[in-house]
Short mmCIF file of C-alpha atoms and ligand atoms in Angstrom, two decimals:
data_model
loop_
_atom_site.label_atom_id
_atom_site.label_comp_id
_atom_site.label_asym_id
_atom_site.label_seq_id
_atom_site.Cartn_x
_atom_site.Cartn_y
_atom_site.Cartn_z
CA MET I 1 0.00 0.00 0.00
CA LEU I 2 1.36 3.34 -0.95
CA LEU I 3 0.21 6.80 0.04
CA THR I 4 1.97 9.95 -1.08
CA LEU I 5 1.45 13.46 0.25
CA THR I 6 2.65 16.26 -1.99
CA MET I 7 2.96 19.87 -1.00
CA THR I 8 3.57 22.80 -3.30
CA PRO I 9 4.55 26.17 -1.85
CA ALA I 10 1.90 28.03 0.01
CA PRO I 11 1.49 31.55 -1.33
CA GLY I 12 2.35 34.25 1.17
CA PRO I 13 -0.18 36.81 2.39
CA ASP I 14 0.65 39.14 -0.52
CA GLN I 15 0.16 36.28 -3.02
CA THR I 16 3.71 36.68 -4.30
CA ALA I 17 6.51 35.27 -2.24
CA PRO I 18 5.68 31.87 -0.80
CA THR I 19 5.90 31.93 2.96
CA TRP I 20 6.58 28.26 3.27
CA PRO I 21 8.84 26.32 0.94
CA ALA I 22 7.36 22.94 0.11
CA SER I 23 10.28 21.18 1.77
CA ASP I 24 9.03 22.45 5.14
CA LEU I 25 6.42 19.68 4.90
CA GLY I 26 9.02 17.51 6.63
CA PHE I 27 8.84 19.76 9.70
CA VAL I 28 5.09 19.41 9.93
CA LEU I 29 5.10 15.66 9.36
CA MET I 30 8.00 15.54 11.83
CA LYS I 31 9.89 13.27 9.46
CA HIS I 32 13.17 14.44 7.97
CA PRO I 33 13.24 14.38 4.15
CA GLU I 34 16.70 12.86 4.13
CA HIS I 35 15.99 10.04 6.48
CA LEU I 36 14.22 6.77 5.94
CA LEU I 37 11.91 5.98 8.79
CA GLU I 38 10.86 2.41 9.42
CA LYS I 39 8.35 1.40 11.99
CA THR I 40 7.16 -2.05 12.97
CA LEU I 41 3.40 -2.40 13.18
CA PRO I 42 1.40 -5.26 14.66
CA PHE I 43 0.61 -6.41 11.13
CA GLY I 44 3.76 -5.49 9.20
CA LYS I 45 6.03 -2.56 8.55
CA ALA I 46 5.60 1.09 7.66
CA SER I 47 8.28 3.14 5.91
CA VAL I 48 8.31 6.88 5.31
CA PHE I 49 10.58 8.42 2.71
CA TYR I 50 10.63 11.38 0.35
CA PRO I 51 10.79 10.61 -3.37
CA GLU I 52 11.20 14.35 -3.96
CA ALA I 53 12.05 17.22 -1.65
CA SER I 54 12.58 20.65 -3.08
CA PRO I 55 11.25 24.09 -2.16
CA GLU I 56 8.94 23.87 -5.20
CA ARG I 57 7.53 20.44 -4.57
CA THR I 58 7.95 17.93 -1.81
CA THR I 59 6.42 14.49 -1.58
CA ALA I 60 6.38 12.25 1.45
CA ALA I 61 5.54 8.60 0.83
CA LEU I 62 4.15 6.14 3.31
CA LEU I 63 4.68 2.55 2.26
CA VAL I 64 2.92 -0.11 4.31
CA GLU I 65 4.05 -3.69 3.86
CA VAL I 66 1.61 -6.08 5.42
CA ASP I 67 2.76 -9.44 6.63
CA PRO I 68 -0.15 -11.74 5.76
CA VAL I 69 0.89 -14.29 8.36
CA ALA I 70 1.04 -11.75 11.16
CA LEU I 71 -2.30 -10.53 9.95
CA SER I 72 -3.91 -13.96 9.96
CA ARG I 73 -2.75 -14.51 13.54
CA ARG I 74 -4.61 -11.42 14.63
CA ALA I 75 -7.72 -12.39 12.74
CA ARG I 76 -10.80 -13.61 14.46
CA PRO I 77 -13.34 -15.78 12.74
CA GLY I 78 -15.66 -13.39 11.06
CA ASP I 79 -18.44 -14.30 8.82
CA GLY I 80 -16.22 -14.50 5.78
CA SER I 81 -14.92 -17.75 4.36
CA PRO I 82 -12.53 -19.84 6.48
CA LEU I 83 -9.66 -18.79 4.25
CA GLU I 84 -10.53 -15.13 4.56
CA PRO I 85 -7.88 -14.44 7.20
CA TYR I 86 -5.21 -15.75 4.81
CA VAL I 87 -6.47 -14.73 1.41
CA ASN I 88 -7.75 -11.17 1.30
CA ASP I 89 -6.99 -7.77 -0.09
CA ARG I 90 -5.68 -6.30 3.15
CA PRO I 91 -2.03 -6.24 2.12
CA TYR I 92 -2.75 -4.42 -1.13
CA ALA I 93 -5.73 -2.16 -0.80
CA ALA I 94 -5.64 0.92 1.36
CA GLY I 95 -8.26 0.81 4.07
CA SER I 96 -8.20 0.42 7.82
CA LEU I 97 -4.62 -0.85 7.95
CA LEU I 98 -3.33 2.21 6.14
CA ALA I 99 -5.36 4.34 8.53
CA VAL I 100 -3.69 2.68 11.48
CA ALA I 101 -0.25 3.07 9.89
CA LEU I 102 -1.00 6.75 9.27
CA ARG I 103 -1.70 7.33 12.88
CA GLU I 104 1.32 5.35 13.97
CA VAL I 105 3.79 7.33 11.89
CA PHE I 106 2.10 10.74 11.68
CA GLY I 107 0.33 10.75 15.03
CA THR I 108 1.84 14.04 16.17
CA ALA I 109 1.20 15.75 12.85
CA MET I 110 -2.38 14.60 13.10
CA THR I 111 -2.82 16.55 16.31
CA GLY I 112 -1.77 19.74 14.51
CA HIS I 113 1.35 20.35 16.60
CA SER I 114 4.70 21.07 15.04
CA ARG I 115 7.80 21.67 17.08
CA GLU I 116 9.54 23.82 14.50
CA ARG I 117 6.87 25.07 12.06
CA GLN I 118 3.71 25.67 14.07
CA GLY I 119 2.85 28.50 11.70
CA LEU I 120 2.84 26.14 8.75
CA ALA I 121 0.93 23.50 10.67
CA ASP I 122 -1.76 26.12 11.31
CA THR I 123 -1.95 27.20 7.67
CA SER I 124 -3.93 25.73 4.81
CA VAL I 125 -1.50 24.82 2.06
CA PRO I 126 -1.87 23.16 -1.37
CA LEU I 127 -1.71 19.44 -0.69
CA THR I 128 -2.37 16.37 -2.77
CA ALA I 129 -2.77 12.87 -1.40
CA GLN I 130 -2.50 9.96 -3.77
CA ILE I 131 -3.31 6.38 -2.98
CA SER I 132 -2.26 3.85 -5.56
CA CYS I 133 -5.01 1.41 -4.66
CA ALA I 134 -7.83 2.27 -2.30
CA ALA I 135 -10.59 -0.17 -1.51
CA SER I 136 -13.89 1.45 -2.39
CA ARG I 137 -16.90 -0.69 -1.76
CA GLY I 138 -20.28 0.88 -1.97
CA PRO I 139 -22.36 3.23 -4.03
CA ALA I 140 -20.87 4.74 -7.16
CA GLY I 141 -19.21 8.05 -6.51
CA LEU I 142 -18.54 7.23 -2.89
CA PRO I 143 -15.06 8.80 -2.85
CA GLU I 144 -16.55 12.04 -4.17
CA ARG I 145 -19.35 11.91 -1.62
CA LEU I 146 -16.93 11.39 1.22
CA PHE I 147 -14.15 13.78 0.31
CA GLY I 148 -15.97 16.31 -1.89
CA PRO I 149 -17.88 18.07 0.92
CA LEU I 150 -14.58 18.57 2.72
CA GLY I 151 -13.32 20.69 -0.15
CA TYR I 152 -11.21 18.19 -2.05
CA ALA I 153 -10.93 17.90 -5.80
CA VAL I 154 -11.39 14.15 -6.06
CA GLN I 155 -10.02 12.07 -8.89
CA THR I 156 -10.63 8.37 -9.10
CA THR I 157 -9.32 5.93 -11.66
CA PRO I 158 -11.03 2.56 -11.62
CA ILE I 159 -8.76 -0.45 -11.54
CA ALA I 160 -9.80 -3.26 -13.88
CA LEU I 161 -9.97 -6.79 -12.55
CA ASP I 162 -7.65 -7.84 -15.33
CA PRO I 163 -6.48 -5.33 -17.91
CA LEU I 164 -6.47 -8.11 -20.53
CA TYR I 165 -10.14 -8.86 -20.00
CA PRO I 166 -11.99 -5.57 -19.58
CA GLU I 167 -15.29 -7.46 -19.86
CA TRP I 168 -14.61 -8.96 -16.41
CA GLY I 169 -15.35 -5.56 -15.03
CA GLU I 170 -13.77 -3.56 -12.28
CA ARG I 171 -12.61 -4.47 -8.86
CA PRO I 172 -13.82 -2.51 -5.86
CA TYR I 173 -10.55 -0.56 -5.95
CA VAL I 174 -9.61 2.81 -7.28
CA ARG I 175 -6.56 4.92 -7.68
CA LEU I 176 -7.44 7.95 -5.62
CA SER I 177 -6.15 11.48 -5.79
CA LEU I 178 -7.31 14.24 -3.44
CA SER I 179 -6.24 17.85 -3.73
CA ALA I 180 -7.16 20.79 -1.60
CA CYS I 181 -5.82 23.74 0.26
CA VAL I 182 -5.94 22.31 3.77
CA ARG I 183 -3.92 22.02 6.89
CA VAL I 184 -1.71 18.95 7.00
CA ALA I 185 -3.40 17.74 10.19
CA GLU I 186 -6.83 18.04 8.60
CA LEU I 187 -5.80 16.02 5.56
CA LEU I 188 -4.36 13.30 7.77
CA ARG I 189 -7.47 13.14 9.92
CA HIS I 190 -9.77 13.02 6.95
CA LEU I 191 -7.78 10.12 5.52
CA TYR I 192 -7.63 8.40 8.86
CA VAL I 193 -11.37 8.36 9.33
CA LEU I 194 -12.55 8.06 5.76
CA LEU I 195 -10.24 5.40 4.30
CA PRO I 196 -11.79 2.63 6.43
CA VAL I 197 -15.22 4.06 5.66
CA LEU I 198 -14.51 3.97 1.94
CA ASP I 199 -13.20 0.45 2.30
CA GLY I 200 -16.37 -0.55 4.10
CA LYS I 201 -15.20 -4.06 4.86
CA LYS I 202 -15.15 -5.72 8.22
CA HIS I 203 -11.74 -5.72 9.73
CA TYR I 204 -10.43 -7.91 12.41
CA TYR I 205 -7.03 -6.60 12.99
CA VAL I 206 -6.92 -3.47 15.01
CA GLY I 207 -6.77 -2.83 18.72
CA GLU I 208 -9.37 -1.38 21.01
CA THR I 209 -7.76 2.02 21.39
CA GLU I 210 -8.33 2.76 17.72
CA VAL I 211 -11.98 3.39 18.30
CA GLY I 212 -11.69 6.36 20.60
CA LYS I 213 -9.05 7.80 18.32
CA LEU I 214 -11.26 7.38 15.32
CA LEU I 215 -14.01 9.31 17.01
CA ARG I 216 -11.71 12.07 18.16
CA HIS I 217 -10.28 12.57 14.71
CA GLY I 218 -13.75 13.19 13.35
CA GLU I 219 -14.13 16.19 15.61
CA GLY I 220 -14.69 19.50 13.92
CA TRP I 221 -15.79 18.16 10.54
CA LEU I 222 -17.78 14.99 10.88
CA GLU I 223 -20.76 16.61 12.64
CA THR I 224 -21.53 18.79 9.64
CA HIS I 225 -20.61 16.33 6.91
CA PRO I 226 -23.65 15.63 4.69
CA GLU I 227 -22.77 11.91 4.64
CA ARG I 228 -22.40 11.77 8.36
CA GLU I 229 -24.91 8.96 8.68
CA LEU I 230 -23.26 6.78 6.06
CA ILE I 231 -19.86 7.46 7.60
CA THR I 232 -21.13 6.56 11.05
CA ARG I 233 -22.81 3.41 9.84
CA ARG I 234 -19.75 2.18 7.99
CA TYR I 235 -17.49 3.35 10.73
CA LEU I 236 -19.44 1.14 13.12
CA ARG I 237 -18.38 -1.83 11.07
CA PHE I 238 -14.84 -0.69 11.63
CA ARG I 239 -15.75 -0.76 15.29
CA GLU I 240 -16.84 -4.32 15.08
CA LEU I 241 -13.26 -5.42 14.94
CA VAL I 242 -12.93 -4.01 18.38
CA GLN I 243 -15.56 -6.32 19.70
CA GLN I 244 -13.97 -9.17 17.84
CA ALA I 245 -10.53 -8.33 19.10
CA GLY I 246 -11.80 -7.81 22.63
CA GLU I 247 -11.02 -10.30 25.32
CA SER I 248 -14.59 -11.36 25.83
CA PHE I 249 -18.11 -10.43 24.99
CA SER I 250 -17.91 -7.70 27.52
CA VAL I 251 -20.08 -4.79 26.78
CA PRO I 252 -18.62 -1.79 24.96
CA ALA I 253 -16.91 0.66 27.28
CA GLU I 254 -19.37 3.45 26.60
CA GLU I 255 -22.12 1.45 28.22
CA SER I 256 -20.53 2.14 31.53
CA GLY I 257 -19.62 5.66 30.49
CA ASP I 258 -22.57 7.23 32.21
CA ALA I 259 -22.31 5.14 35.33
CA PRO I 260 -22.81 7.15 38.50
CA PRO I 261 -19.79 7.69 40.72
CA GLU I 262 -20.77 4.94 43.13
CA ALA I 263 -19.80 2.63 40.24
CA ARG I 264 -22.42 0.04 39.56
CA PRO I 265 -21.22 -3.30 38.30
CA ARG I 266 -20.57 -3.40 34.58
CA PRO I 267 -23.88 -3.65 32.71
CA HIS I 268 -23.07 -7.11 31.43
CA ASP I 269 -22.27 -8.41 34.91
CA GLU I 270 -25.45 -6.90 36.22
CA ARG I 271 -27.38 -8.54 33.40
CA LEU I 272 -25.85 -11.97 33.98
CA ASP I 273 -26.42 -11.74 37.72
CA THR I 274 -30.04 -10.80 37.20
CA VAL I 275 -30.60 -13.71 34.83
CA ALA I 276 -28.85 -16.13 37.19
CA GLN I 277 -31.10 -14.90 39.98
CA ALA I 278 -34.23 -15.34 37.88
CA LEU I 279 -33.20 -18.87 36.90
CA LYS I 280 -32.70 -19.72 40.53
CA ALA I 281 -36.09 -18.28 41.42
CA SER I 282 -37.73 -20.37 38.70
CA GLY I 283 -36.64 -23.51 40.53
CA ALA I 284 -35.05 -24.90 37.39
CA ALA I 285 -32.63 -27.80 37.68
CA ARG I 286 -31.90 -28.37 34.02
CA VAL I 287 -30.96 -25.18 32.24
CA LEU I 288 -30.18 -24.23 28.67
CA ASP I 289 -28.02 -21.24 27.87
CA LEU I 290 -28.90 -20.51 24.27
CA GLY I 291 -26.27 -18.42 22.51
CA CYS I 292 -24.00 -19.04 25.48
CA GLY I 293 -21.01 -17.29 23.89
CA GLU I 294 -17.98 -17.78 26.07
CA GLY I 295 -19.96 -19.27 28.90
CA GLN I 296 -20.14 -16.29 31.22
CA LEU I 297 -23.62 -17.19 32.43
CA LEU I 298 -22.76 -20.87 32.82
CA ARG I 299 -19.80 -19.92 34.97
CA ARG I 300 -22.12 -18.01 37.25
CA LEU I 301 -24.57 -20.89 37.48
CA LEU I 302 -21.99 -23.57 38.13
CA PRO I 303 -21.52 -23.00 41.88
CA THR I 304 -25.25 -23.40 42.54
CA ALA I 305 -26.12 -27.04 43.22
CA GLN I 306 -29.74 -26.47 42.23
CA PHE I 307 -28.58 -26.45 38.62
CA ARG I 308 -28.00 -30.14 38.08
CA GLU I 309 -27.61 -29.95 34.33
CA LEU I 310 -26.30 -27.02 32.35
CA VAL I 311 -26.18 -26.99 28.58
CA GLY I 312 -24.75 -24.16 26.52
CA LEU I 313 -25.46 -23.86 22.82
CA ASP I 314 -23.80 -21.52 20.38
CA LEU I 315 -23.30 -21.05 16.69
CA SER I 316 -19.69 -20.06 17.09
CA ALA I 317 -17.33 -22.99 17.60
CA ARG I 318 -14.64 -20.54 18.59
CA SER I 319 -16.77 -19.17 21.41
CA LEU I 320 -17.52 -22.68 22.58
CA GLU I 321 -13.81 -23.47 22.71
CA ARG I 322 -13.30 -20.44 24.87
CA ALA I 323 -16.24 -21.36 27.03
CA ALA I 324 -14.74 -24.82 27.56
CA ALA I 325 -11.44 -23.23 28.52
CA GLN I 326 -13.08 -20.69 30.84
CA LEU I 327 -15.04 -23.39 32.57
CA ASN I 328 -11.95 -25.53 32.82
CA LEU I 329 -13.86 -28.46 31.42
CA THR I 330 -10.82 -30.51 30.46
CA GLU I 331 -9.27 -30.33 33.92
CA ARG I 332 -12.52 -30.97 35.74
CA PRO I 333 -13.85 -34.30 34.44
CA GLU I 334 -16.38 -34.33 37.28
CA LEU I 335 -18.12 -31.44 35.54
CA ARG I 336 -18.70 -33.36 32.36
CA GLU I 337 -21.85 -34.91 33.70
CA ARG I 338 -23.23 -31.54 34.63
CA VAL I 339 -22.08 -29.19 31.92
CA ARG I 340 -22.24 -29.71 28.20
CA LEU I 341 -21.54 -27.38 25.31
CA LEU I 342 -23.36 -27.89 22.06
CA HIS I 343 -22.56 -26.51 18.67
CA GLY I 344 -25.76 -25.55 16.92
CA SER I 345 -28.03 -22.87 15.64
CA LEU I 346 -31.16 -21.54 17.22
CA ILE I 347 -32.90 -21.23 13.94
CA TYR I 348 -33.10 -24.97 13.28
CA PRO I 349 -35.11 -27.40 15.39
CA ASP I 350 -32.76 -29.31 17.66
CA SER I 351 -34.02 -32.26 19.66
CA ARG I 352 -31.05 -32.01 22.03
CA LEU I 353 -32.83 -28.99 23.51
CA LYS I 354 -35.99 -30.77 24.52
CA GLY I 355 -37.01 -31.50 28.08
CA PHE I 356 -35.31 -28.68 29.97
CA ASP I 357 -36.75 -26.65 32.82
CA ALA I 358 -35.47 -23.29 31.72
CA ALA I 359 -33.67 -21.55 28.88
CA ALA I 360 -31.78 -18.27 28.92
CA LEU I 361 -31.21 -16.11 25.87
CA VAL I 362 -28.97 -13.33 27.07
CA GLU I 363 -28.27 -10.66 24.46
CA VAL I 364 -28.76 -13.11 21.63
CA ILE I 365 -31.88 -12.28 19.64
CA GLU I 366 -30.51 -8.95 18.44
CA HIS I 367 -27.75 -10.88 16.66
CA LEU I 368 -30.28 -12.55 14.39
CA GLU I 369 -31.82 -11.11 11.28
CA PRO I 370 -35.35 -10.04 12.23
CA HIS I 371 -36.89 -12.47 9.76
CA ARG I 372 -35.22 -15.34 11.65
CA LEU I 373 -36.97 -14.54 14.89
CA GLU I 374 -40.01 -16.54 13.97
CA ALA I 375 -37.86 -19.64 13.46
CA LEU I 376 -36.14 -18.98 16.77
CA ALA I 377 -39.47 -18.64 18.56
CA GLU I 378 -40.75 -21.83 16.98
CA ASN I 379 -37.67 -23.78 18.09
CA VAL I 380 -37.45 -22.38 21.58
CA PHE I 381 -41.09 -21.94 22.56
CA GLY I 382 -42.74 -24.40 20.22
CA PHE I 383 -40.21 -27.22 19.96
CA ALA I 384 -37.78 -27.21 22.94
CA ARG I 385 -40.54 -25.78 25.14
CA PRO I 386 -38.86 -25.29 28.51
CA ARG I 387 -41.11 -24.20 31.37
CA THR I 388 -39.25 -20.92 31.75
CA VAL I 389 -37.57 -18.76 29.14
CA ILE I 390 -35.54 -15.73 30.16
CA LEU I 391 -34.72 -13.31 27.43
CA THR I 392 -32.70 -10.09 27.50
CA THR I 393 -32.01 -7.58 24.77
CA PRO I 394 -30.86 -3.96 24.61
CA ASN I 395 -33.39 -1.19 25.07
CA ALA I 396 -32.78 0.98 22.00
CA GLU I 397 -34.26 4.03 23.73
CA TYR I 398 -31.49 3.99 26.29
CA ASN I 399 -28.94 4.57 23.53
CA THR I 400 -29.99 8.20 23.64
CA ALA I 401 -28.63 8.29 27.16
CA PHE I 402 -25.27 7.14 25.72
CA ASN I 403 -25.62 10.10 23.34
CA LYS I 404 -25.82 7.61 20.51
CA PRO I 405 -29.49 7.69 19.61
CA LEU I 406 -28.96 6.46 16.06
CA GLU I 407 -26.39 3.79 16.59
CA LEU I 408 -26.61 0.15 17.43
CA ARG I 409 -24.56 -0.74 20.47
CA HIS I 410 -22.62 -3.41 18.71
CA ALA I 411 -21.89 -3.68 15.03
CA ASP I 412 -23.00 -7.29 15.07
CA HIS I 413 -26.49 -6.34 16.23
CA ARG I 414 -29.08 -6.65 13.51
CA PHE I 415 -31.65 -4.60 15.38
CA GLU I 416 -32.35 -3.11 18.77
CA TRP I 417 -35.85 -2.70 20.09
CA THR I 418 -37.61 0.07 21.92
CA ARG I 419 -39.59 -0.98 24.99
CA ALA I 420 -42.80 -0.97 22.95
CA GLU I 421 -41.31 -3.19 20.25
CA PHE I 422 -40.00 -5.60 22.85
CA ARG I 423 -43.39 -5.81 24.56
CA ALA I 424 -45.17 -6.33 21.27
CA TRP I 425 -42.96 -9.20 20.12
CA THR I 426 -42.76 -10.94 23.47
CA GLN I 427 -46.51 -10.68 24.06
CA THR I 428 -47.41 -12.04 20.66
CA THR I 429 -44.93 -14.86 21.06
CA ALA I 430 -46.11 -15.73 24.57
CA GLU I 431 -49.73 -15.81 23.45
CA HIS I 432 -48.98 -17.89 20.40
CA TYR I 433 -47.05 -20.57 22.29
CA GLY I 434 -49.05 -20.68 25.51
CA TYR I 435 -46.72 -18.79 27.85
CA SER I 436 -47.32 -15.92 30.24
CA VAL I 437 -44.75 -13.15 30.29
CA ASP I 438 -43.37 -10.79 32.95
CA TYR I 439 -40.91 -7.97 32.55
CA ALA I 440 -38.01 -6.58 34.50
CA ASP I 441 -35.64 -3.67 34.02
CA VAL I 442 -31.99 -4.58 34.16
CA GLY I 443 -29.17 -2.16 34.92
CA GLU I 444 -29.39 1.54 35.24
CA VAL I 445 -32.81 2.99 34.49
CA HIS I 446 -33.05 6.37 32.80
CA PRO I 447 -36.14 8.38 33.84
CA ALA I 448 -37.13 9.03 30.23
CA PHE I 449 -35.48 6.28 28.22
CA GLY I 450 -35.89 3.35 30.57
CA PRO I 451 -33.37 0.63 31.46
CA ILE I 452 -30.15 -0.27 29.67
CA THR I 453 -31.41 -3.80 29.21
CA GLN I 454 -34.91 -5.19 28.97
CA MET I 455 -35.74 -8.63 30.26
CA ALA I 456 -38.75 -10.87 29.74
CA VAL I 457 -39.50 -13.97 31.80
CA PHE I 458 -41.82 -16.40 30.04
CA THR I 459 -43.60 -19.12 31.98
CA LEU I 460 -45.33 -22.02 30.32
CA VAL I 461 -49.06 -22.01 31.03
CA GLY I 462 -50.24 -24.15 28.15
CA PRO I 463 -49.61 -27.88 27.82
CA ARG I 464 -46.00 -29.04 27.71
CA ASP I 465 -46.69 -31.24 24.73
CA ARG I 466 -47.92 -29.04 22.05
CA ALA I 467 -50.61 -30.39 19.77
CA PRO I 468 -49.53 -30.23 16.15
CA ALA I 469 -50.80 -27.10 14.41
CA SER I 470 -53.29 -29.14 12.38
CA GLY I 471 -55.03 -30.08 15.65
CA ALA I 472 -54.96 -33.76 14.61
N1 SAH O 501 -25.18 -14.99 25.98
C1 SAH O 501 -23.79 -14.63 25.92
C2 SAH O 501 -23.33 -14.19 24.54
C3 SAH O 501 -24.08 -13.08 23.90
S1 SAH O 501 -23.40 -12.65 22.32
C4 SAH O 501 -23.50 -13.56 26.93
O1 SAH O 501 -24.43 -12.90 27.36
O2 SAH O 501 -22.37 -13.38 27.31
C5 SAH O 501 -24.50 -13.48 21.22
C6 SAH O 501 -24.16 -14.91 21.01
O3 SAH O 501 -25.17 -15.48 20.21
C7 SAH O 501 -22.86 -15.16 20.28
O4 SAH O 501 -22.07 -16.04 21.02
C8 SAH O 501 -23.30 -15.74 18.96
O5 SAH O 501 -22.37 -16.69 18.45
C9 SAH O 501 -24.59 -16.39 19.33
N2 SAH O 501 -25.50 -16.62 18.20
C10 SAH O 501 -25.84 -15.74 17.24
N3 SAH O 501 -26.71 -16.30 16.38
C11 SAH O 501 -26.94 -17.57 16.83
C12 SAH O 501 -27.72 -18.65 16.36
N4 SAH O 501 -28.48 -18.55 15.27
N5 SAH O 501 -27.70 -19.79 17.05
C13 SAH O 501 -26.94 -19.91 18.17
N6 SAH O 501 -26.18 -18.92 18.65
C14 SAH O 501 -26.16 -17.76 17.99
#
């Protein structure tokens, strides 16, 4: 991946003598034109050098060489193909990795500080950024829509899939050139935020701290950008990597951001504790944890003898492996009678789930496409039919209290419900399958927006053996 930044002299106040020779770009980037800088990154190597450096025209080049093996080690199973971590465009197409490299090597310049040329750092100068191959997935004209409103003259050259066979069409990559009279820091921040947005792919490879930085670098221009919503939506996908790279399914940091000073437990702990409590109260001995993830709920239930049989089910084999490790299942053979982990999907009927007292679905339904919910309900309430079902899901209204009214809490969420939507779905489902339903607020409750998490407790009132729909 190659990015070049070219500066031509900035005209002085009288429009005649340039105040800043182009070669002063090195002072603002804090990289000396005569030196080669090399920096090791978690996924490869970045080099900065100057192919040209004269008072009339100076170009700094950032070359990022990605090590595909290092990259694959940092990958988490996404929903791409199994080979995706090894075979992908990451090493070649500028996107999130280039953004991270940018911040690593030009971090100070990005803040707008310059030790020796603060005046230049504060001045808009003629700059051109060129990216030899930028990933651009999305609507036609996306580069123009993203960079145009910020004042750039945008030039894109499509890259053919194979120049010998033009009929094969184009790849989602372009050669990108952006020119404007801007401050160096602005240009860097625009690139930093918008390259991953333009790329639009899920990324697995970047650390948690990137997120906050990404947000900060949008300050001052993102709020008024006409494509703000698109940028935010795509940017959230960039955030997903954070969840994927995170140590566990712990809840995003901002969920605890508004916690009062007396520091409540983390929302996810509070949620799991509440569900564990409700399961206990139900009197259940045989419990299903549907969408058990890494087994955080099971771990909480394990010390309680009342729970004689605990079964976790999840779609993600990787999560199940972690759950097994967390629960220490290999070193505790005595647990094998009591705890089992099943690989499976909630949207297909599964006879292994029949005959249980209770089932928990903690922060699971919002990970399913809405049109799958009917299948889930049929399998859980109609087919497995435990006496008690405990279901939690985010309360979308509370997101306003996080100051993120329009965003989903987690990029993997397919939807989040308001309290009314939650009531409507749970009531219809309960009625249809012969359950009664009660509700509880979980976690902090906002006076206007309600609780962080909404919980429904279903209790079977109809017959355990459901008559076939035909009534035969
Ligand atoms: N209940 C856990 C994990 C919540 S994250 C906890 O509270 O900590 C949501 C989980 O649902 C993930 O582990 C995901 O793999 C799982 N999941 C998503 N769709 C699923 C499906 N169709 N069948 C089973 N599990 C699913």
